[in-house]
Structure formats: structure tokens, C-alpha cells
XYZ file of C-alpha atoms in Angstrom:
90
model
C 8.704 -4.107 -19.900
C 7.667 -2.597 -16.440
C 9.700 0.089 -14.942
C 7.743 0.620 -11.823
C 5.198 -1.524 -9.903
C 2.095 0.880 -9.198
C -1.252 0.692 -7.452
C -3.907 2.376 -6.722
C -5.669 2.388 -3.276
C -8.795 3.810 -1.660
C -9.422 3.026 2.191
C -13.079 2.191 1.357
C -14.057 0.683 4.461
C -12.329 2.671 7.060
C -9.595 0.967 8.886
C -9.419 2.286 12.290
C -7.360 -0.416 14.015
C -3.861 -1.901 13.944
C -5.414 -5.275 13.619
C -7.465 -3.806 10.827
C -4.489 -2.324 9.180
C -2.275 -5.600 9.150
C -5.038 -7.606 7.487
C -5.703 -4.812 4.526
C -1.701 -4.651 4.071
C -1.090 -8.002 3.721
C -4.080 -9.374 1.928
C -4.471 -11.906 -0.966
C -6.751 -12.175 -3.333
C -8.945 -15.012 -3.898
C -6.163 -16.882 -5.680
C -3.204 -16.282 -3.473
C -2.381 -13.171 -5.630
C -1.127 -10.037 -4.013
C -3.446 -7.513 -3.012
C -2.836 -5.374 -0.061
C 0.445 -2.764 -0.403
C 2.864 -5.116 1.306
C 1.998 -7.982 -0.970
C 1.930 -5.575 -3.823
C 5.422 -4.526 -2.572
C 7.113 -7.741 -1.953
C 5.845 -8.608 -5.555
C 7.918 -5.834 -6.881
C 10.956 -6.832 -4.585
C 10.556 -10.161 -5.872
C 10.911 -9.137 -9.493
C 13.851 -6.325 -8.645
C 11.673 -3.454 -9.222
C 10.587 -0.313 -7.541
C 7.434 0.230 -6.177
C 4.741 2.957 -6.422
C 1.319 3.950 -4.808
C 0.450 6.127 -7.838
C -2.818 7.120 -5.977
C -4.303 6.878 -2.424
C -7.313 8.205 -0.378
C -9.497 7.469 2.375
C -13.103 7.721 1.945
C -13.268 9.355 5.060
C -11.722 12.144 4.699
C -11.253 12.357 8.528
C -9.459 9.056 9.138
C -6.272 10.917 10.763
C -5.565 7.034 11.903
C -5.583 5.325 8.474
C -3.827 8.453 6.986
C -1.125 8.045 9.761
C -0.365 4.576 8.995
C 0.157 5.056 5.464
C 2.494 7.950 5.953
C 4.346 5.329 8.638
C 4.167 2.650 6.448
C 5.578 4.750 2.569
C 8.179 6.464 4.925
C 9.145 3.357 6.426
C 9.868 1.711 2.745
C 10.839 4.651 0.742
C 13.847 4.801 -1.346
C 15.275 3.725 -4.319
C 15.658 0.414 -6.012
C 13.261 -2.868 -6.010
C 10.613 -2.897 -3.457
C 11.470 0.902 -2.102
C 8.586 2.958 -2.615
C 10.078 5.367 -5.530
C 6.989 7.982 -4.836
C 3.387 7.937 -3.532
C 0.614 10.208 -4.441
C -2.528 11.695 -2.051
């Protein structure tokens, strides 16, 4: 049984644009599978549980804009129950 939907995510190629950002969040992998944080997230909505970015980072260090858009993005679905982000960690 799964309590909690988690990833793990690492900006590796440095998103430094909105258009940028939307593609990472919502991508798919090769087989229609979930892989950015939104489709990670609407996975876990979609099986009623909560969701979890157990680690993040951005290879640049300095990358105040995708460090900005996370914070927007976990504060904008944090809470409790399915698909509210139950806790994130930097």
C-alpha cells in the first residue's frame, strides 16, 4: 500500500523561462506516463492520495527563477488530502 506519492527532482538543465517551466511541469514520459510534478501530482489526485516532493534542487545553485517557481508552484498546492502537497524538501 502507498501512503504518499513522492518524487524526487533536480532542475538539471536550468529552466529560466515560464515557457520552460510549463513544459518540465507537465511532461510525459516516453509512454504517456507522468513525469513532470504536475503529472506526478494529478497521478496522486487520481488515486486519492497525497503528494510529496521528498527532494528538490537546482543544479545551479543560483537559479533564484527556477527556485521561485517551485516555491509558487508547492505553496500553490499545499495541504492535506489527495493531490495536496503534504511536505516538500530542499
Amino acid at each position: 500500500y502507498v501512503d504518499v506519492v513522492s518524487v524526487v527532482t533536480v532542475d538539471a538543465w536550468p529552466t529560466r523561462t515560464v515557457a520552460n517551466w510549463d513544459s518540465t511541469l507537465n511532461a510525459k514520459d516516453r509512454f504517456g506516463g507522468p513525469r513532470g510534478l504536475e503529472q506526478w501530482r494529478q497521478f496522486a489526485l487520481l488515486h486519492g492520495k497525497p503528494f510529496a516532493v521528498s527532494s528538490w534542487s537546482a543544479k545551479d545553485t543560483d537559479n533564484v527563477f527556477y527556485i521561485q517557481k517551485m516555491h509558487e508552484w508547492l505553496r500553490t498546492h499545499a495541504g492535506v488530502g489527495a493531490g495536496k502537497v503534504l511536505y516538500d524538501v530542499y
